């Protein structure tokens, strides 16, 4: 079963992070990173501080193969970075164990905060052993299964009534083509009006889509 862990990593154990936040007041926040074929191509947001000076410094780093600003929203810039991973680095351990960075945030000389996803407990153990062999120090935080995380997230995205309506609609084939049940029939099962059921399904689905696509929702 897939495992999600939170960990805190000091700058000296994360060369890429040190390079990004060295001598700056910048905040760096990674988008989800999936190592593929031994390569890691981070996409991240940067804000605060002198972004132009930051760009010049990053481009001067010998490990940087490609660095492109791909978007800007107000004072935040989105970058793509192709970086040559040094042997024994934190990210190398992730590529070997097929780990995924779900989120990461770094600021100045403070520790980097990560949320990582591993395919299994065995892969997490392997990652820990690789890190220990390479003398990479980190502090492990919360750990839980992906299914537990998904259930917990869903509770914050939709209300219980919205969840009940969406689950029933799915089970009865309301979302199939052609539909296998009418809205009126579903409303009768829940003993509510058709309009109330329609509102619950619409608002619930809207909240889930907003969370998946944009990372925010209001149920």
PDB file of C-alpha atoms in Angstrom:
ATOM      1  CA  UNK A   1       0.000   0.000   0.000  1.00  0.00           C
ATOM      2  CA  UNK A   2       1.262   3.493  -0.872  1.00  0.00           C
ATOM      3  CA  UNK A   3       2.604   5.523   2.049  1.00  0.00           C
ATOM      4  CA  UNK A   4       2.691   9.289   2.598  1.00  0.00           C
ATOM      5  CA  UNK A   5       5.297  10.780   4.922  1.00  0.00           C
ATOM      6  CA  UNK A   6       6.186  14.265   6.077  1.00  0.00           C
ATOM      7  CA  UNK A   7       9.808  15.115   6.757  1.00  0.00           C
ATOM      8  CA  UNK A   8      11.956  18.106   7.549  1.00  0.00           C
ATOM      9  CA  UNK A   9      15.283  18.338   5.747  1.00  0.00           C
ATOM     10  CA  UNK A  10      18.134  20.712   6.688  1.00  0.00           C
ATOM     11  CA  UNK A  11      19.546  22.786   3.800  1.00  0.00           C
ATOM     12  CA  UNK A  12      22.912  21.010   3.871  1.00  0.00           C
ATOM     13  CA  UNK A  13      21.167  17.709   3.078  1.00  0.00           C
ATOM     14  CA  UNK A  14      19.401  19.180   0.047  1.00  0.00           C
ATOM     15  CA  UNK A  15      21.883  20.772  -2.410  1.00  0.00           C
ATOM     16  CA  UNK A  16      19.177  21.766  -4.892  1.00  0.00           C
ATOM     17  CA  UNK A  17      17.256  23.551  -2.148  1.00  0.00           C
ATOM     18  CA  UNK A  18      20.405  25.247  -0.884  1.00  0.00           C
ATOM     19  CA  UNK A  19      21.150  26.496  -4.376  1.00  0.00           C
ATOM     20  CA  UNK A  20      17.620  27.878  -4.774  1.00  0.00           C
ATOM     21  CA  UNK A  21      17.353  29.664  -1.428  1.00  0.00           C
ATOM     22  CA  UNK A  22      21.005  30.623  -0.750  1.00  0.00           C
ATOM     23  CA  UNK A  23      21.456  34.203   0.441  1.00  0.00           C
ATOM     24  CA  UNK A  24      17.939  35.231  -0.462  1.00  0.00           C
ATOM     25  CA  UNK A  25      14.627  36.019   1.189  1.00  0.00           C
ATOM     26  CA  UNK A  26      12.814  33.983  -1.436  1.00  0.00           C
ATOM     27  CA  UNK A  27      10.146  31.449  -0.688  1.00  0.00           C
ATOM     28  CA  UNK A  28      10.310  28.353  -2.912  1.00  0.00           C
ATOM     29  CA  UNK A  29       7.393  25.951  -3.265  1.00  0.00           C
ATOM     30  CA  UNK A  30       7.615  22.880  -5.491  1.00  0.00           C
ATOM     31  CA  UNK A  31       4.748  21.566  -7.535  1.00  0.00           C
ATOM     32  CA  UNK A  32       4.332  17.781  -7.483  1.00  0.00           C
ATOM     33  CA  UNK A  33       7.520  16.074  -8.722  1.00  0.00           C
ATOM     34  CA  UNK A  34       7.523  12.594 -10.250  1.00  0.00           C
ATOM     35  CA  UNK A  35      11.053  11.268 -10.945  1.00  0.00           C
ATOM     36  CA  UNK A  36      11.068   9.465 -14.304  1.00  0.00           C
ATOM     37  CA  UNK A  37      13.925   7.430 -15.766  1.00  0.00           C
ATOM     38  CA  UNK A  38      16.455   8.695 -13.261  1.00  0.00           C
ATOM     39  CA  UNK A  39      15.705  12.343 -14.054  1.00  0.00           C
ATOM     40  CA  UNK A  40      13.984  14.986 -11.976  1.00  0.00           C
ATOM     41  CA  UNK A  41      12.617  18.143 -13.607  1.00  0.00           C
ATOM     42  CA  UNK A  42      11.199  20.310 -10.813  1.00  0.00           C
ATOM     43  CA  UNK A  43       8.500  22.891 -11.418  1.00  0.00           C
ATOM     44  CA  UNK A  44       8.306  25.416  -8.600  1.00  0.00           C
ATOM     45  CA  UNK A  45       6.979  28.804  -7.555  1.00  0.00           C
ATOM     46  CA  UNK A  46       9.250  31.543  -6.221  1.00  0.00           C
ATOM     47  CA  UNK A  47       8.156  34.758  -4.541  1.00  0.00           C
ATOM     48  CA  UNK A  48       9.499  37.631  -2.421  1.00  0.00           C
ATOM     49  CA  UNK A  49      13.051  38.883  -2.810  1.00  0.00           C
ATOM     50  CA  UNK A  50      14.833  39.877  -6.015  1.00  0.00           C
ATOM     51  CA  UNK A  51      13.638  37.386  -8.637  1.00  0.00           C
ATOM     52  CA  UNK A  52      15.882  38.744 -11.381  1.00  0.00           C
ATOM     53  CA  UNK A  53      19.005  38.302  -9.234  1.00  0.00           C
ATOM     54  CA  UNK A  54      17.718  34.867  -8.255  1.00  0.00           C
ATOM     55  CA  UNK A  55      17.441  33.866 -11.922  1.00  0.00           C
ATOM     56  CA  UNK A  56      20.995  35.001 -12.673  1.00  0.00           C
ATOM     57  CA  UNK A  57      22.384  33.032  -9.730  1.00  0.00           C
ATOM     58  CA  UNK A  58      20.540  29.841 -10.663  1.00  0.00           C
ATOM     59  CA  UNK A  59      21.684  30.027 -14.290  1.00  0.00           C
ATOM     60  CA  UNK A  60      25.296  30.325 -13.111  1.00  0.00           C
ATOM     61  CA  UNK A  61      25.109  27.011 -11.226  1.00  0.00           C
ATOM     62  CA  UNK A  62      27.070  24.296 -13.051  1.00  0.00           C
ATOM     63  CA  UNK A  63      24.474  21.617 -12.222  1.00  0.00           C
ATOM     64  CA  UNK A  64      21.675  23.524 -13.968  1.00  0.00           C
ATOM     65  CA  UNK A  65      20.978  22.220 -17.476  1.00  0.00           C
ATOM     66  CA  UNK A  66      17.812  24.209 -18.179  1.00  0.00           C
ATOM     67  CA  UNK A  67      16.040  26.988 -16.297  1.00  0.00           C
ATOM     68  CA  UNK A  68      12.941  28.704 -17.671  1.00  0.00           C
ATOM     69  CA  UNK A  69      10.349  31.080 -16.234  1.00  0.00           C
ATOM     70  CA  UNK A  70       7.069  29.721 -17.584  1.00  0.00           C
ATOM     71  CA  UNK A  71       4.438  31.870 -15.850  1.00  0.00           C
ATOM     72  CA  UNK A  72       3.892  34.743 -13.455  1.00  0.00           C
ATOM     73  CA  UNK A  73       0.930  35.482 -11.178  1.00  0.00           C
ATOM     74  CA  UNK A  74       1.289  38.852  -9.459  1.00  0.00           C
ATOM     75  CA  UNK A  75       4.628  38.652  -7.571  1.00  0.00           C
ATOM     76  CA  UNK A  76       4.989  34.859  -7.928  1.00  0.00           C
ATOM     77  CA  UNK A  77       6.917  33.257 -10.797  1.00  0.00           C
ATOM     78  CA  UNK A  78       6.643  29.659 -11.937  1.00  0.00           C
ATOM     79  CA  UNK A  79       9.874  28.011 -13.090  1.00  0.00           C
ATOM     80  CA  UNK A  80      10.948  24.793 -14.762  1.00  0.00           C
ATOM     81  CA  UNK A  81      14.391  23.538 -13.789  1.00  0.00           C
ATOM     82  CA  UNK A  82      16.357  20.656 -15.293  1.00  0.00           C
ATOM     83  CA  UNK A  83      19.051  19.845 -12.768  1.00  0.00           C
ATOM     84  CA  UNK A  84      21.887  17.320 -12.814  1.00  0.00           C
ATOM     85  CA  UNK A  85      21.468  15.310  -9.604  1.00  0.00           C
ATOM     86  CA  UNK A  86      24.774  14.676  -7.780  1.00  0.00           C
ATOM     87  CA  UNK A  87      25.482  11.080  -6.762  1.00  0.00           C
ATOM     88  CA  UNK A  88      24.190  10.279  -3.288  1.00  0.00           C
ATOM     89  CA  UNK A  89      21.839  13.262  -3.189  1.00  0.00           C
ATOM     90  CA  UNK A  90      18.425  13.320  -1.534  1.00  0.00           C
ATOM     91  CA  UNK A  91      16.657  13.355  -4.915  1.00  0.00           C
ATOM     92  CA  UNK A  92      18.677  10.366  -6.127  1.00  0.00           C
ATOM     93  CA  UNK A  93      17.206   8.333  -3.275  1.00  0.00           C
ATOM     94  CA  UNK A  94      13.740   9.351  -4.447  1.00  0.00           C
ATOM     95  CA  UNK A  95      14.390   8.262  -8.029  1.00  0.00           C
ATOM     96  CA  UNK A  96      15.716   4.869  -6.896  1.00  0.00           C
ATOM     97  CA  UNK A  97      12.687   4.219  -4.673  1.00  0.00           C
ATOM     98  CA  UNK A  98      10.125   5.761  -7.086  1.00  0.00           C
ATOM     99  CA  UNK A  99       9.211   8.368  -4.507  1.00  0.00           C
ATOM    100  CA  UNK A 100       7.053  11.360  -5.414  1.00  0.00           C
ATOM    101  CA  UNK A 101       7.309  14.843  -3.936  1.00  0.00           C
ATOM    102  CA  UNK A 102       3.696  15.855  -3.278  1.00  0.00           C
ATOM    103  CA  UNK A 103       4.735  19.218  -1.871  1.00  0.00           C
ATOM    104  CA  UNK A 104       7.862  20.999  -0.670  1.00  0.00           C
ATOM    105  CA  UNK A 105       8.591  24.441   0.736  1.00  0.00           C
ATOM    106  CA  UNK A 106      11.890  26.149   1.468  1.00  0.00           C
ATOM    107  CA  UNK A 107      12.838  29.584   2.784  1.00  0.00           C
ATOM    108  CA  UNK A 108      16.290  31.054   3.338  1.00  0.00           C
ATOM    109  CA  UNK A 109      18.392  28.927   5.668  1.00  0.00           C
ATOM    110  CA  UNK A 110      15.408  27.218   7.278  1.00  0.00           C
ATOM    111  CA  UNK A 111      14.697  23.505   6.920  1.00  0.00           C
ATOM    112  CA  UNK A 112      12.848  22.288   3.852  1.00  0.00           C
ATOM    113  CA  UNK A 113       9.445  20.773   4.603  1.00  0.00           C
ATOM    114  CA  UNK A 114       8.405  17.851   2.391  1.00  0.00           C
ATOM    115  CA  UNK A 115       5.400  15.632   1.874  1.00  0.00           C
ATOM    116  CA  UNK A 116       6.502  12.466   0.041  1.00  0.00           C
ATOM    117  CA  UNK A 117       4.618   9.542  -1.455  1.00  0.00           C
ATOM    118  CA  UNK A 118       6.184   6.074  -1.759  1.00  0.00           C
ATOM    119  CA  UNK A 119       4.645   3.074  -3.579  1.00  0.00           C
ATOM    120  CA  UNK A 120       4.998   0.888  -0.470  1.00  0.00           C
ATOM    121  CA  UNK A 121       6.391   0.681   3.039  1.00  0.00           C
ATOM    122  CA  UNK A 122       9.300  -1.349   1.648  1.00  0.00           C
ATOM    123  CA  UNK A 123      10.253   1.494  -0.707  1.00  0.00           C
ATOM    124  CA  UNK A 124      10.097   3.964   2.162  1.00  0.00           C
ATOM    125  CA  UNK A 125      12.404   1.719   4.192  1.00  0.00           C
ATOM    126  CA  UNK A 126      14.762   1.488   1.213  1.00  0.00           C
ATOM    127  CA  UNK A 127      14.759   5.288   0.907  1.00  0.00           C
ATOM    128  CA  UNK A 128      15.607   5.583   4.601  1.00  0.00           C
ATOM    129  CA  UNK A 129      18.506   3.139   4.223  1.00  0.00           C
ATOM    130  CA  UNK A 130      19.861   4.973   1.159  1.00  0.00           C
ATOM    131  CA  UNK A 131      19.659   8.288   3.016  1.00  0.00           C
ATOM    132  CA  UNK A 132      21.481   6.837   6.012  1.00  0.00           C
ATOM    133  CA  UNK A 133      24.223   5.380   3.792  1.00  0.00           C
ATOM    134  CA  UNK A 134      24.708   8.810   2.205  1.00  0.00           C
ATOM    135  CA  UNK A 135      24.630  10.555   5.602  1.00  0.00           C
ATOM    136  CA  UNK A 136      21.510  12.526   4.704  1.00  0.00           C
ATOM    137  CA  UNK A 137      19.878  13.693   7.920  1.00  0.00           C
ATOM    138  CA  UNK A 138      16.166  14.447   8.194  1.00  0.00           C
ATOM    139  CA  UNK A 139      13.421  14.520  10.792  1.00  0.00           C
ATOM    140  CA  UNK A 140      10.483  12.243  10.072  1.00  0.00           C
ATOM    141  CA  UNK A 141       7.021  13.599  10.803  1.00  0.00           C
ATOM    142  CA  UNK A 142       3.559  12.147  10.244  1.00  0.00           C
ATOM    143  CA  UNK A 143       3.143   8.950   8.240  1.00  0.00           C
ATOM    144  CA  UNK A 144      -0.074   7.425   6.905  1.00  0.00           C
ATOM    145  CA  UNK A 145      -1.415   5.323   4.059  1.00  0.00           C
ATOM    146  CA  UNK A 146      -2.642   6.958   0.860  1.00  0.00           C
ATOM    147  CA  UNK A 147      -6.178   5.666   1.469  1.00  0.00           C
ATOM    148  CA  UNK A 148      -6.247   7.318   4.907  1.00  0.00           C
ATOM    149  CA  UNK A 149      -4.994  10.580   3.415  1.00  0.00           C
ATOM    150  CA  UNK A 150      -7.599  10.462   0.660  1.00  0.00           C
ATOM    151  CA  UNK A 151     -10.424   9.900   3.128  1.00  0.00           C
ATOM    152  CA  UNK A 152      -9.157  12.710   5.347  1.00  0.00           C
ATOM    153  CA  UNK A 153      -8.876  15.136   2.418  1.00  0.00           C
ATOM    154  CA  UNK A 154     -12.369  14.264   1.166  1.00  0.00           C
ATOM    155  CA  UNK A 155     -13.841  15.148   4.551  1.00  0.00           C
ATOM    156  CA  UNK A 156     -12.484  18.680   4.208  1.00  0.00           C
ATOM    157  CA  UNK A 157     -13.570  19.094   0.576  1.00  0.00           C
ATOM    158  CA  UNK A 158     -17.262  18.135   0.676  1.00  0.00           C
ATOM    159  CA  UNK A 159     -19.933  17.968   3.359  1.00  0.00           C
ATOM    160  CA  UNK A 160     -21.308  14.634   4.556  1.00  0.00           C
ATOM    161  CA  UNK A 161     -24.575  15.266   2.710  1.00  0.00           C
ATOM    162  CA  UNK A 162     -22.747  16.120  -0.521  1.00  0.00           C
ATOM    163  CA  UNK A 163     -20.625  12.989  -0.208  1.00  0.00           C
ATOM    164  CA  UNK A 164     -23.721  10.847   0.450  1.00  0.00           C
ATOM    165  CA  UNK A 165     -25.447  12.255  -2.642  1.00  0.00           C
ATOM    166  CA  UNK A 166     -22.426  11.825  -4.934  1.00  0.00           C
ATOM    167  CA  UNK A 167     -21.704   8.274  -3.746  1.00  0.00           C
ATOM    168  CA  UNK A 168     -25.339   7.217  -4.199  1.00  0.00           C
ATOM    169  CA  UNK A 169     -25.477   8.807  -7.662  1.00  0.00           C
ATOM    170  CA  UNK A 170     -22.305   6.968  -8.644  1.00  0.00           C
ATOM    171  CA  UNK A 171     -23.501   3.627  -7.272  1.00  0.00           C
ATOM    172  CA  UNK A 172     -26.856   3.891  -9.052  1.00  0.00           C
ATOM    173  CA  UNK A 173     -25.306   4.816 -12.407  1.00  0.00           C
ATOM    174  CA  UNK A 174     -26.377   8.451 -12.560  1.00  0.00           C
ATOM    175  CA  UNK A 175     -23.056   9.491 -14.132  1.00  0.00           C
ATOM    176  CA  UNK A 176     -23.138   6.797 -16.811  1.00  0.00           C
ATOM    177  CA  UNK A 177     -24.258   7.313 -20.422  1.00  0.00           C
ATOM    178  CA  UNK A 178     -27.115   6.681 -20.773  1.00  0.00           C
ATOM    179  CA  UNK A 179     -28.097   7.338 -17.174  1.00  0.00           C
ATOM    180  CA  UNK A 180     -29.386   4.312 -15.286  1.00  0.00           C
ATOM    181  CA  UNK A 181     -31.366   6.305 -12.737  1.00  0.00           C
ATOM    182  CA  UNK A 182     -33.146   9.649 -12.656  1.00  0.00           C
ATOM    183  CA  UNK A 183     -32.549  12.528 -10.285  1.00  0.00           C
ATOM    184  CA  UNK A 184     -36.109  12.120  -9.049  1.00  0.00           C
ATOM    185  CA  UNK A 185     -35.504   8.467  -8.121  1.00  0.00           C
ATOM    186  CA  UNK A 186     -32.318   9.323  -6.254  1.00  0.00           C
ATOM    187  CA  UNK A 187     -34.060  12.144  -4.388  1.00  0.00           C
ATOM    188  CA  UNK A 188     -36.783   9.731  -3.313  1.00  0.00           C
ATOM    189  CA  UNK A 189     -34.167   7.344  -1.881  1.00  0.00           C
ATOM    190  CA  UNK A 190     -32.719  10.131   0.232  1.00  0.00           C
ATOM    191  CA  UNK A 191     -36.152  11.560   1.068  1.00  0.00           C
ATOM    192  CA  UNK A 192     -35.238  15.040  -0.130  1.00  0.00           C
ATOM    193  CA  UNK A 193     -36.442  17.243  -2.966  1.00  0.00           C
ATOM    194  CA  UNK A 194     -35.021  16.871  -6.450  1.00  0.00           C
ATOM    195  CA  UNK A 195     -33.706  20.442  -6.268  1.00  0.00           C
ATOM    196  CA  UNK A 196     -31.893  19.763  -2.980  1.00  0.00           C
ATOM    197  CA  UNK A 197     -30.249  16.658  -4.419  1.00  0.00           C
ATOM    198  CA  UNK A 198     -29.235  18.524  -7.566  1.00  0.00           C
ATOM    199  CA  UNK A 199     -27.631  21.259  -5.448  1.00  0.00           C
ATOM    200  CA  UNK A 200     -25.715  18.734  -3.310  1.00  0.00           C
ATOM    201  CA  UNK A 201     -24.339  16.879  -6.321  1.00  0.00           C
ATOM    202  CA  UNK A 202     -23.462  20.056  -8.211  1.00  0.00           C
ATOM    203  CA  UNK A 203     -21.742  21.798  -5.284  1.00  0.00           C
ATOM    204  CA  UNK A 204     -19.956  18.610  -4.220  1.00  0.00           C
ATOM    205  CA  UNK A 205     -18.619  17.811  -7.681  1.00  0.00           C
ATOM    206  CA  UNK A 206     -17.619  21.459  -8.153  1.00  0.00           C
ATOM    207  CA  UNK A 207     -15.661  21.399  -4.866  1.00  0.00           C
ATOM    208  CA  UNK A 208     -13.879  18.159  -5.776  1.00  0.00           C
ATOM    209  CA  UNK A 209     -12.942  19.403  -9.259  1.00  0.00           C
ATOM    210  CA  UNK A 210     -11.712  22.713  -7.838  1.00  0.00           C
ATOM    211  CA  UNK A 211      -9.590  20.863  -5.275  1.00  0.00           C
ATOM    212  CA  UNK A 212      -8.097  18.490  -7.858  1.00  0.00           C
ATOM    213  CA  UNK A 213      -7.333  21.173 -10.451  1.00  0.00           C
ATOM    214  CA  UNK A 214      -6.477  24.158  -8.282  1.00  0.00           C
ATOM    215  CA  UNK A 215      -5.767  22.744  -4.824  1.00  0.00           C
ATOM    216  CA  UNK A 216      -8.522  24.734  -3.104  1.00  0.00           C
ATOM    217  CA  UNK A 217     -12.185  24.233  -2.386  1.00  0.00           C
ATOM    218  CA  UNK A 218     -15.040  25.559  -0.330  1.00  0.00           C
ATOM    219  CA  UNK A 219     -17.782  23.085   0.469  1.00  0.00           C
TER     220      UNK A 219
END
